[in-house]
Amino acid sequence: MDYSRIKEAVDIKLLKNTHIIGVGAGGAYCLYEALVRSGLGKLTVLDIDTVDDVNLCRQGFYPDQVGMMKVDALKEHLLRINPELDYTGITDNFLYKRELELKKIFGSADLLLFLTDSFEAQALGEIISTSMQIPAIWGGYYEKSECSEIIFQIPEITQATFKE
Protein backbone atom coordinates (compact mmCIF):
# COMPACT_ATOMS: atom_id res chain seq x y z
CA MET A 1 0.00 0.00 0.00
CA ASP A 2 1.26 3.48 -0.83
CA TYR A 3 1.29 5.60 2.34
CA SER A 4 2.96 8.64 0.74
CA ARG A 5 -0.13 10.85 1.28
CA ILE A 6 -0.18 10.27 5.05
CA LYS A 7 3.48 9.62 5.93
CA GLU A 8 3.93 13.10 7.43
CA ALA A 9 0.91 12.64 9.72
CA VAL A 10 1.26 8.97 10.70
CA ASP A 11 4.28 7.05 11.93
CA ILE A 12 3.76 4.19 9.47
CA LYS A 13 6.64 2.08 10.80
CA LEU A 14 5.31 2.35 14.36
CA LEU A 15 1.74 1.55 13.32
CA LYS A 16 2.83 -1.48 11.26
CA ASN A 17 4.46 -2.84 14.43
CA THR A 18 1.48 -2.09 16.65
CA HIS A 19 -1.01 -4.64 17.98
CA ILE A 20 -4.43 -3.24 18.84
CA ILE A 21 -7.02 -5.38 20.55
CA GLY A 22 -10.59 -4.20 20.30
CA VAL A 23 -13.72 -5.39 22.05
CA GLY A 24 -16.74 -4.73 19.86
CA ALA A 25 -16.83 -5.07 16.07
CA GLY A 26 -20.08 -3.29 15.16
CA GLY A 27 -20.00 0.42 15.91
CA ALA A 28 -16.20 0.37 15.72
CA TYR A 29 -16.22 -1.02 12.15
CA CYS A 30 -15.19 2.28 10.54
CA LEU A 31 -12.53 2.97 13.17
CA TYR A 32 -10.89 -0.38 12.45
CA GLU A 33 -11.05 0.38 8.74
CA ALA A 34 -9.35 3.75 9.26
CA LEU A 35 -6.60 2.14 11.37
CA VAL A 36 -5.95 -0.52 8.73
CA ARG A 37 -5.89 2.11 5.95
CA SER A 38 -3.34 4.00 8.04
CA GLY A 39 -0.98 1.03 8.23
CA LEU A 40 -1.95 -0.93 11.36
CA GLY A 41 -0.08 -4.23 11.33
CA LYS A 42 -1.94 -6.41 13.81
CA LEU A 43 -5.55 -6.33 14.98
CA THR A 44 -7.46 -8.66 17.27
CA VAL A 45 -11.20 -8.08 17.64
CA LEU A 46 -13.54 -9.72 20.13
CA ASP A 47 -17.29 -9.79 19.54
CA ILE A 48 -19.91 -12.43 20.29
CA ASP A 49 -22.61 -11.06 17.97
CA THR A 50 -23.73 -11.81 14.45
CA VAL A 51 -24.56 -9.23 11.80
CA ASP A 52 -28.28 -8.46 11.91
CA ASP A 53 -30.58 -6.38 9.69
CA VAL A 54 -30.60 -3.58 12.28
CA ASN A 55 -26.81 -3.21 11.94
CA LEU A 56 -26.92 -2.32 8.24
CA CYS A 57 -28.07 1.29 8.69
CA ARG A 58 -25.39 2.25 11.20
CA GLN A 59 -22.45 -0.10 10.83
CA GLY A 60 -20.31 -0.98 7.81
CA PHE A 61 -21.80 -4.39 7.16
CA TYR A 62 -23.60 -5.46 3.97
CA PRO A 63 -26.88 -7.35 3.41
CA ASP A 64 -25.06 -10.49 2.25
CA GLN A 65 -23.24 -10.61 5.61
CA VAL A 66 -26.42 -10.87 7.72
CA GLY A 67 -26.05 -13.98 9.88
CA MET A 68 -22.23 -13.94 9.82
CA MET A 69 -20.24 -13.43 12.99
CA LYS A 70 -19.31 -9.75 13.12
CA VAL A 71 -15.61 -10.52 13.56
CA ASP A 72 -15.67 -12.67 10.40
CA ALA A 73 -17.52 -10.06 8.34
CA LEU A 74 -15.07 -7.42 9.56
CA LYS A 75 -12.11 -9.64 8.67
CA GLU A 76 -13.47 -10.09 5.15
CA HIS A 77 -13.63 -6.33 4.72
CA LEU A 78 -10.29 -5.43 6.30
CA LEU A 79 -8.30 -8.04 4.39
CA ARG A 80 -9.68 -6.62 1.12
CA ILE A 81 -8.05 -3.32 2.15
CA ASN A 82 -4.77 -4.82 3.33
CA PRO A 83 -4.18 -8.54 2.74
CA GLU A 84 -1.02 -8.34 4.87
CA LEU A 85 -2.95 -7.39 8.02
CA ASP A 86 -2.44 -9.88 10.85
CA TYR A 87 -6.07 -10.24 11.98
CA THR A 88 -7.62 -12.45 14.63
CA GLY A 89 -11.33 -12.55 15.39
CA ILE A 90 -12.47 -14.00 18.70
CA THR A 91 -16.09 -15.00 19.29
CA ASP A 92 -15.68 -16.36 22.83
CA ASN A 93 -17.18 -14.20 25.58
CA PHE A 94 -14.16 -12.86 27.45
CA LEU A 95 -16.33 -11.99 30.48
CA TYR A 96 -16.16 -15.65 31.50
CA LYS A 97 -12.43 -16.17 31.05
CA ARG A 98 -9.99 -16.80 33.87
CA GLU A 99 -7.04 -14.52 34.53
CA LEU A 100 -4.53 -16.64 32.60
CA GLU A 101 -6.87 -16.83 29.60
CA LEU A 102 -7.34 -13.05 29.67
CA LYS A 103 -3.58 -12.58 29.81
CA LYS A 104 -3.21 -14.85 26.77
CA ILE A 105 -5.76 -12.83 24.81
CA PHE A 106 -4.86 -9.28 25.88
CA GLY A 107 -1.26 -9.51 27.09
CA SER A 108 0.43 -8.79 23.75
CA ALA A 109 -1.51 -5.59 23.01
CA ASP A 110 0.01 -2.16 22.63
CA LEU A 111 -3.43 -0.54 22.93
CA LEU A 112 -6.83 -1.78 24.05
CA LEU A 113 -10.10 -0.46 22.63
CA PHE A 114 -13.34 -1.15 24.49
CA LEU A 115 -16.06 -0.15 22.05
CA THR A 116 -19.12 -2.08 23.12
CA ASP A 117 -22.53 -1.39 24.58
CA SER A 118 -21.92 -3.85 27.41
CA PHE A 119 -21.12 -2.10 30.69
CA GLU A 120 -19.75 -5.39 32.08
CA ALA A 121 -17.29 -5.61 29.19
CA GLN A 122 -16.30 -1.97 29.57
CA ALA A 123 -15.73 -2.41 33.32
CA LEU A 124 -13.69 -5.60 32.89
CA GLY A 125 -11.64 -3.67 30.35
CA GLU A 126 -10.57 -1.28 33.09
CA ILE A 127 -9.39 -4.19 35.23
CA ILE A 128 -7.49 -5.70 32.30
CA SER A 129 -5.88 -2.38 31.33
CA THR A 130 -4.81 -1.59 34.88
CA SER A 131 -3.59 -5.07 35.84
CA MET A 132 -1.66 -5.58 32.58
CA GLN A 133 -0.49 -1.95 32.38
CA ILE A 134 -1.79 -1.49 28.81
CA PRO A 135 -3.16 1.87 27.62
CA ALA A 136 -6.85 1.74 26.77
CA ILE A 137 -9.64 3.78 25.21
CA TRP A 138 -13.33 3.33 25.94
CA GLY A 139 -15.98 4.65 23.61
CA GLY A 140 -19.67 4.33 24.03
CA TYR A 141 -23.08 5.76 23.37
CA TYR A 142 -25.84 6.23 25.86
CA GLU A 143 -29.41 5.12 25.28
CA LYS A 144 -30.79 6.02 21.83
CA SER A 145 -27.37 7.48 20.86
CA GLU A 146 -28.32 10.87 22.30
CA CYS A 147 -24.92 11.28 23.90
CA SER A 148 -21.55 9.59 23.81
CA GLU A 149 -18.27 9.67 25.66
CA ILE A 150 -14.67 8.68 25.15
CA ILE A 151 -12.40 7.84 28.07
CA PHE A 152 -8.72 6.98 27.88
CA GLN A 153 -6.34 5.51 30.39
CA ILE A 154 -2.60 5.28 30.39
CA PRO A 155 -1.65 3.19 33.42
CA GLU A 156 0.46 5.06 35.97
CA ILE A 157 0.01 8.34 34.04
CA THR A 158 -3.67 9.21 33.95
CA GLN A 159 -5.45 9.48 37.26
CA ALA A 160 -9.02 8.70 36.25
CA THR A 161 -10.16 5.26 35.16
CA PHE A 162 -13.28 3.99 33.46
CA LYS A 163 -14.97 3.19 36.77
CA GLU A 164 -14.27 6.57 38.45
PDB file of C-alpha atoms in Angstrom:
ATOM      1  CA  MET A   1       0.000   0.000   0.000  1.00  0.00           C
ATOM      2  CA  ASP A   2       1.262   3.482  -0.832  1.00  0.00           C
ATOM      3  CA  TYR A   3       1.295   5.603   2.343  1.00  0.00           C
ATOM      4  CA  SER A   4       2.959   8.635   0.744  1.00  0.00           C
ATOM      5  CA  ARG A   5      -0.132  10.853   1.278  1.00  0.00           C
ATOM      6  CA  ILE A   6      -0.176  10.267   5.046  1.00  0.00           C
ATOM      7  CA  LYS A   7       3.477   9.620   5.928  1.00  0.00           C
ATOM      8  CA  GLU A   8       3.933  13.096   7.432  1.00  0.00           C
ATOM      9  CA  ALA A   9       0.912  12.638   9.718  1.00  0.00           C
ATOM     10  CA  VAL A  10       1.259   8.970  10.695  1.00  0.00           C
ATOM     11  CA  ASP A  11       4.278   7.049  11.933  1.00  0.00           C
ATOM     12  CA  ILE A  12       3.763   4.192   9.470  1.00  0.00           C
ATOM     13  CA  LYS A  13       6.641   2.080  10.801  1.00  0.00           C
ATOM     14  CA  LEU A  14       5.310   2.349  14.356  1.00  0.00           C
ATOM     15  CA  LEU A  15       1.737   1.547  13.316  1.00  0.00           C
ATOM     16  CA  LYS A  16       2.833  -1.482  11.256  1.00  0.00           C
ATOM     17  CA  ASN A  17       4.458  -2.842  14.429  1.00  0.00           C
ATOM     18  CA  THR A  18       1.477  -2.086  16.654  1.00  0.00           C
ATOM     19  CA  HIS A  19      -1.010  -4.641  17.976  1.00  0.00           C
ATOM     20  CA  ILE A  20      -4.425  -3.241  18.842  1.00  0.00           C
ATOM     21  CA  ILE A  21      -7.020  -5.378  20.551  1.00  0.00           C
ATOM     22  CA  GLY A  22     -10.594  -4.199  20.302  1.00  0.00           C
ATOM     23  CA  VAL A  23     -13.721  -5.389  22.050  1.00  0.00           C
ATOM     24  CA  GLY A  24     -16.737  -4.732  19.858  1.00  0.00           C
ATOM     25  CA  ALA A  25     -16.835  -5.071  16.070  1.00  0.00           C
ATOM     26  CA  GLY A  26     -20.079  -3.286  15.162  1.00  0.00           C
ATOM     27  CA  GLY A  27     -20.002   0.420  15.908  1.00  0.00           C
ATOM     28  CA  ALA A  28     -16.202   0.371  15.721  1.00  0.00           C
ATOM     29  CA  TYR A  29     -16.220  -1.019  12.152  1.00  0.00           C
ATOM     30  CA  CYS A  30     -15.193   2.275  10.539  1.00  0.00           C
ATOM     31  CA  LEU A  31     -12.531   2.971  13.173  1.00  0.00           C
ATOM     32  CA  TYR A  32     -10.894  -0.381  12.454  1.00  0.00           C
ATOM     33  CA  GLU A  33     -11.055   0.379   8.737  1.00  0.00           C
ATOM     34  CA  ALA A  34      -9.346   3.748   9.261  1.00  0.00           C
ATOM     35  CA  LEU A  35      -6.598   2.139  11.369  1.00  0.00           C
ATOM     36  CA  VAL A  36      -5.947  -0.515   8.728  1.00  0.00           C
ATOM     37  CA  ARG A  37      -5.891   2.105   5.952  1.00  0.00           C
ATOM     38  CA  SER A  38      -3.336   4.005   8.045  1.00  0.00           C
ATOM     39  CA  GLY A  39      -0.976   1.029   8.231  1.00  0.00           C
ATOM     40  CA  LEU A  40      -1.947  -0.930  11.355  1.00  0.00           C
ATOM     41  CA  GLY A  41      -0.076  -4.229  11.330  1.00  0.00           C
ATOM     42  CA  LYS A  42      -1.944  -6.410  13.813  1.00  0.00           C
ATOM     43  CA  LEU A  43      -5.554  -6.332  14.976  1.00  0.00           C
ATOM     44  CA  THR A  44      -7.460  -8.657  17.266  1.00  0.00           C
ATOM     45  CA  VAL A  45     -11.203  -8.076  17.637  1.00  0.00           C
ATOM     46  CA  LEU A  46     -13.544  -9.724  20.135  1.00  0.00           C
ATOM     47  CA  ASP A  47     -17.291  -9.793  19.544  1.00  0.00           C
ATOM     48  CA  ILE A  48     -19.907 -12.430  20.286  1.00  0.00           C
ATOM     49  CA  ASP A  49     -22.614 -11.055  17.974  1.00  0.00           C
ATOM     50  CA  THR A  50     -23.730 -11.808  14.453  1.00  0.00           C
ATOM     51  CA  VAL A  51     -24.562  -9.232  11.800  1.00  0.00           C
ATOM     52  CA  ASP A  52     -28.285  -8.465  11.913  1.00  0.00           C
ATOM     53  CA  ASP A  53     -30.575  -6.376   9.685  1.00  0.00           C
ATOM     54  CA  VAL A  54     -30.601  -3.583  12.284  1.00  0.00           C
ATOM     55  CA  ASN A  55     -26.814  -3.208  11.935  1.00  0.00           C
ATOM     56  CA  LEU A  56     -26.915  -2.320   8.244  1.00  0.00           C
ATOM     57  CA  CYS A  57     -28.071   1.288   8.689  1.00  0.00           C
ATOM     58  CA  ARG A  58     -25.390   2.252  11.202  1.00  0.00           C
ATOM     59  CA  GLN A  59     -22.447  -0.101  10.832  1.00  0.00           C
ATOM     60  CA  GLY A  60     -20.308  -0.981   7.813  1.00  0.00           C
ATOM     61  CA  PHE A  61     -21.799  -4.393   7.157  1.00  0.00           C
ATOM     62  CA  TYR A  62     -23.601  -5.464   3.966  1.00  0.00           C
ATOM     63  CA  PRO A  63     -26.878  -7.349   3.414  1.00  0.00           C
ATOM     64  CA  ASP A  64     -25.064 -10.494   2.254  1.00  0.00           C
ATOM     65  CA  GLN A  65     -23.243 -10.605   5.612  1.00  0.00           C
ATOM     66  CA  VAL A  66     -26.416 -10.873   7.725  1.00  0.00           C
ATOM     67  CA  GLY A  67     -26.051 -13.982   9.884  1.00  0.00           C
ATOM     68  CA  MET A  68     -22.231 -13.943   9.820  1.00  0.00           C
ATOM     69  CA  MET A  69     -20.241 -13.429  12.988  1.00  0.00           C
ATOM     70  CA  LYS A  70     -19.313  -9.746  13.118  1.00  0.00           C
ATOM     71  CA  VAL A  71     -15.608 -10.522  13.556  1.00  0.00           C
ATOM     72  CA  ASP A  72     -15.668 -12.673  10.396  1.00  0.00           C
ATOM     73  CA  ALA A  73     -17.519 -10.060   8.335  1.00  0.00           C
ATOM     74  CA  LEU A  74     -15.068  -7.421   9.562  1.00  0.00           C
ATOM     75  CA  LYS A  75     -12.107  -9.642   8.673  1.00  0.00           C
ATOM     76  CA  GLU A  76     -13.467 -10.093   5.152  1.00  0.00           C
ATOM     77  CA  HIS A  77     -13.635  -6.327   4.722  1.00  0.00           C
ATOM     78  CA  LEU A  78     -10.288  -5.427   6.299  1.00  0.00           C
ATOM     79  CA  LEU A  79      -8.305  -8.043   4.387  1.00  0.00           C
ATOM     80  CA  ARG A  80      -9.682  -6.620   1.123  1.00  0.00           C
ATOM     81  CA  ILE A  81      -8.054  -3.324   2.152  1.00  0.00           C
ATOM     82  CA  ASN A  82      -4.771  -4.819   3.335  1.00  0.00           C
ATOM     83  CA  PRO A  83      -4.181  -8.543   2.738  1.00  0.00           C
ATOM     84  CA  GLU A  84      -1.019  -8.336   4.870  1.00  0.00           C
ATOM     85  CA  LEU A  85      -2.953  -7.388   8.023  1.00  0.00           C
ATOM     86  CA  ASP A  86      -2.441  -9.884  10.855  1.00  0.00           C
ATOM     87  CA  TYR A  87      -6.073 -10.242  11.976  1.00  0.00           C
ATOM     88  CA  THR A  88      -7.625 -12.449  14.630  1.00  0.00           C
ATOM     89  CA  GLY A  89     -11.334 -12.546  15.391  1.00  0.00           C
ATOM     90  CA  ILE A  90     -12.466 -14.004  18.698  1.00  0.00           C
ATOM     91  CA  THR A  91     -16.094 -14.999  19.291  1.00  0.00           C
ATOM     92  CA  ASP A  92     -15.684 -16.359  22.827  1.00  0.00           C
ATOM     93  CA  ASN A  93     -17.176 -14.196  25.578  1.00  0.00           C
ATOM     94  CA  PHE A  94     -14.161 -12.859  27.453  1.00  0.00           C
ATOM     95  CA  LEU A  95     -16.329 -11.990  30.480  1.00  0.00           C
ATOM     96  CA  TYR A  96     -16.156 -15.649  31.502  1.00  0.00           C
ATOM     97  CA  LYS A  97     -12.426 -16.172  31.047  1.00  0.00           C
ATOM     98  CA  ARG A  98      -9.993 -16.797  33.870  1.00  0.00           C
ATOM     99  CA  GLU A  99      -7.043 -14.520  34.533  1.00  0.00           C
ATOM    100  CA  LEU A 100      -4.531 -16.645  32.596  1.00  0.00           C
ATOM    101  CA  GLU A 101      -6.873 -16.831  29.600  1.00  0.00           C
ATOM    102  CA  LEU A 102      -7.345 -13.050  29.673  1.00  0.00           C
ATOM    103  CA  LYS A 103      -3.580 -12.580  29.806  1.00  0.00           C
ATOM    104  CA  LYS A 104      -3.205 -14.849  26.765  1.00  0.00           C
ATOM    105  CA  ILE A 105      -5.764 -12.826  24.808  1.00  0.00           C
ATOM    106  CA  PHE A 106      -4.861  -9.282  25.877  1.00  0.00           C
ATOM    107  CA  GLY A 107      -1.264  -9.510  27.091  1.00  0.00           C
ATOM    108  CA  SER A 108       0.425  -8.788  23.752  1.00  0.00           C
ATOM    109  CA  ALA A 109      -1.514  -5.590  23.010  1.00  0.00           C
ATOM    110  CA  ASP A 110       0.010  -2.163  22.632  1.00  0.00           C
ATOM    111  CA  LEU A 111      -3.429  -0.539  22.930  1.00  0.00           C
ATOM    112  CA  LEU A 112      -6.828  -1.783  24.048  1.00  0.00           C
ATOM    113  CA  LEU A 113     -10.100  -0.458  22.630  1.00  0.00           C
ATOM    114  CA  PHE A 114     -13.338  -1.154  24.485  1.00  0.00           C
ATOM    115  CA  LEU A 115     -16.059  -0.155  22.049  1.00  0.00           C
ATOM    116  CA  THR A 116     -19.119  -2.080  23.122  1.00  0.00           C
ATOM    117  CA  ASP A 117     -22.533  -1.392  24.576  1.00  0.00           C
ATOM    118  CA  SER A 118     -21.919  -3.853  27.415  1.00  0.00           C
ATOM    119  CA  PHE A 119     -21.122  -2.097  30.689  1.00  0.00           C
ATOM    120  CA  GLU A 120     -19.754  -5.387  32.077  1.00  0.00           C
ATOM    121  CA  ALA A 121     -17.293  -5.607  29.186  1.00  0.00           C
ATOM    122  CA  GLN A 122     -16.299  -1.965  29.568  1.00  0.00           C
ATOM    123  CA  ALA A 123     -15.734  -2.407  33.323  1.00  0.00           C
ATOM    124  CA  LEU A 124     -13.690  -5.602  32.895  1.00  0.00           C
ATOM    125  CA  GLY A 125     -11.636  -3.674  30.347  1.00  0.00           C
ATOM    126  CA  GLU A 126     -10.569  -1.280  33.093  1.00  0.00           C
ATOM    127  CA  ILE A 127      -9.386  -4.187  35.228  1.00  0.00           C
ATOM    128  CA  ILE A 128      -7.493  -5.698  32.298  1.00  0.00           C
ATOM    129  CA  SER A 129      -5.879  -2.385  31.331  1.00  0.00           C
ATOM    130  CA  THR A 130      -4.808  -1.592  34.878  1.00  0.00           C
ATOM    131  CA  SER A 131      -3.588  -5.065  35.836  1.00  0.00           C
ATOM    132  CA  MET A 132      -1.665  -5.580  32.581  1.00  0.00           C
ATOM    133  CA  GLN A 133      -0.485  -1.946  32.378  1.00  0.00           C
ATOM    134  CA  ILE A 134      -1.793  -1.486  28.814  1.00  0.00           C
ATOM    135  CA  PRO A 135      -3.160   1.872  27.617  1.00  0.00           C
ATOM    136  CA  ALA A 136      -6.854   1.745  26.773  1.00  0.00           C
ATOM    137  CA  ILE A 137      -9.638   3.777  25.212  1.00  0.00           C
ATOM    138  CA  TRP A 138     -13.334   3.332  25.942  1.00  0.00           C
ATOM    139  CA  GLY A 139     -15.982   4.653  23.613  1.00  0.00           C
ATOM    140  CA  GLY A 140     -19.673   4.326  24.029  1.00  0.00           C
ATOM    141  CA  TYR A 141     -23.084   5.763  23.367  1.00  0.00           C
ATOM    142  CA  TYR A 142     -25.840   6.231  25.859  1.00  0.00           C
ATOM    143  CA  GLU A 143     -29.412   5.115  25.281  1.00  0.00           C
ATOM    144  CA  LYS A 144     -30.789   6.024  21.827  1.00  0.00           C
ATOM    145  CA  SER A 145     -27.373   7.479  20.859  1.00  0.00           C
ATOM    146  CA  GLU A 146     -28.325  10.867  22.297  1.00  0.00           C
ATOM    147  CA  CYS A 147     -24.917  11.284  23.903  1.00  0.00           C
ATOM    148  CA  SER A 148     -21.552   9.586  23.813  1.00  0.00           C
ATOM    149  CA  GLU A 149     -18.273   9.666  25.661  1.00  0.00           C
ATOM    150  CA  ILE A 150     -14.668   8.678  25.150  1.00  0.00           C
ATOM    151  CA  ILE A 151     -12.396   7.835  28.070  1.00  0.00           C
ATOM    152  CA  PHE A 152      -8.716   6.983  27.875  1.00  0.00           C
ATOM    153  CA  GLN A 153      -6.340   5.512  30.391  1.00  0.00           C
ATOM    154  CA  ILE A 154      -2.596   5.278  30.391  1.00  0.00           C
ATOM    155  CA  PRO A 155      -1.651   3.192  33.425  1.00  0.00           C
ATOM    156  CA  GLU A 156       0.462   5.059  35.965  1.00  0.00           C
ATOM    157  CA  ILE A 157       0.005   8.337  34.043  1.00  0.00           C
ATOM    158  CA  THR A 158      -3.670   9.210  33.946  1.00  0.00           C
ATOM    159  CA  GLN A 159      -5.454   9.485  37.259  1.00  0.00           C
ATOM    160  CA  ALA A 160      -9.020   8.696  36.254  1.00  0.00           C
ATOM    161  CA  THR A 161     -10.158   5.262  35.163  1.00  0.00           C
ATOM    162  CA  PHE A 162     -13.278   3.985  33.464  1.00  0.00           C
ATOM    163  CA  LYS A 163     -14.974   3.185  36.769  1.00  0.00           C
ATOM    164  CA  GLU A 164     -14.269   6.571  38.452  1.00  0.00           C
TER     165      GLU A 164
END
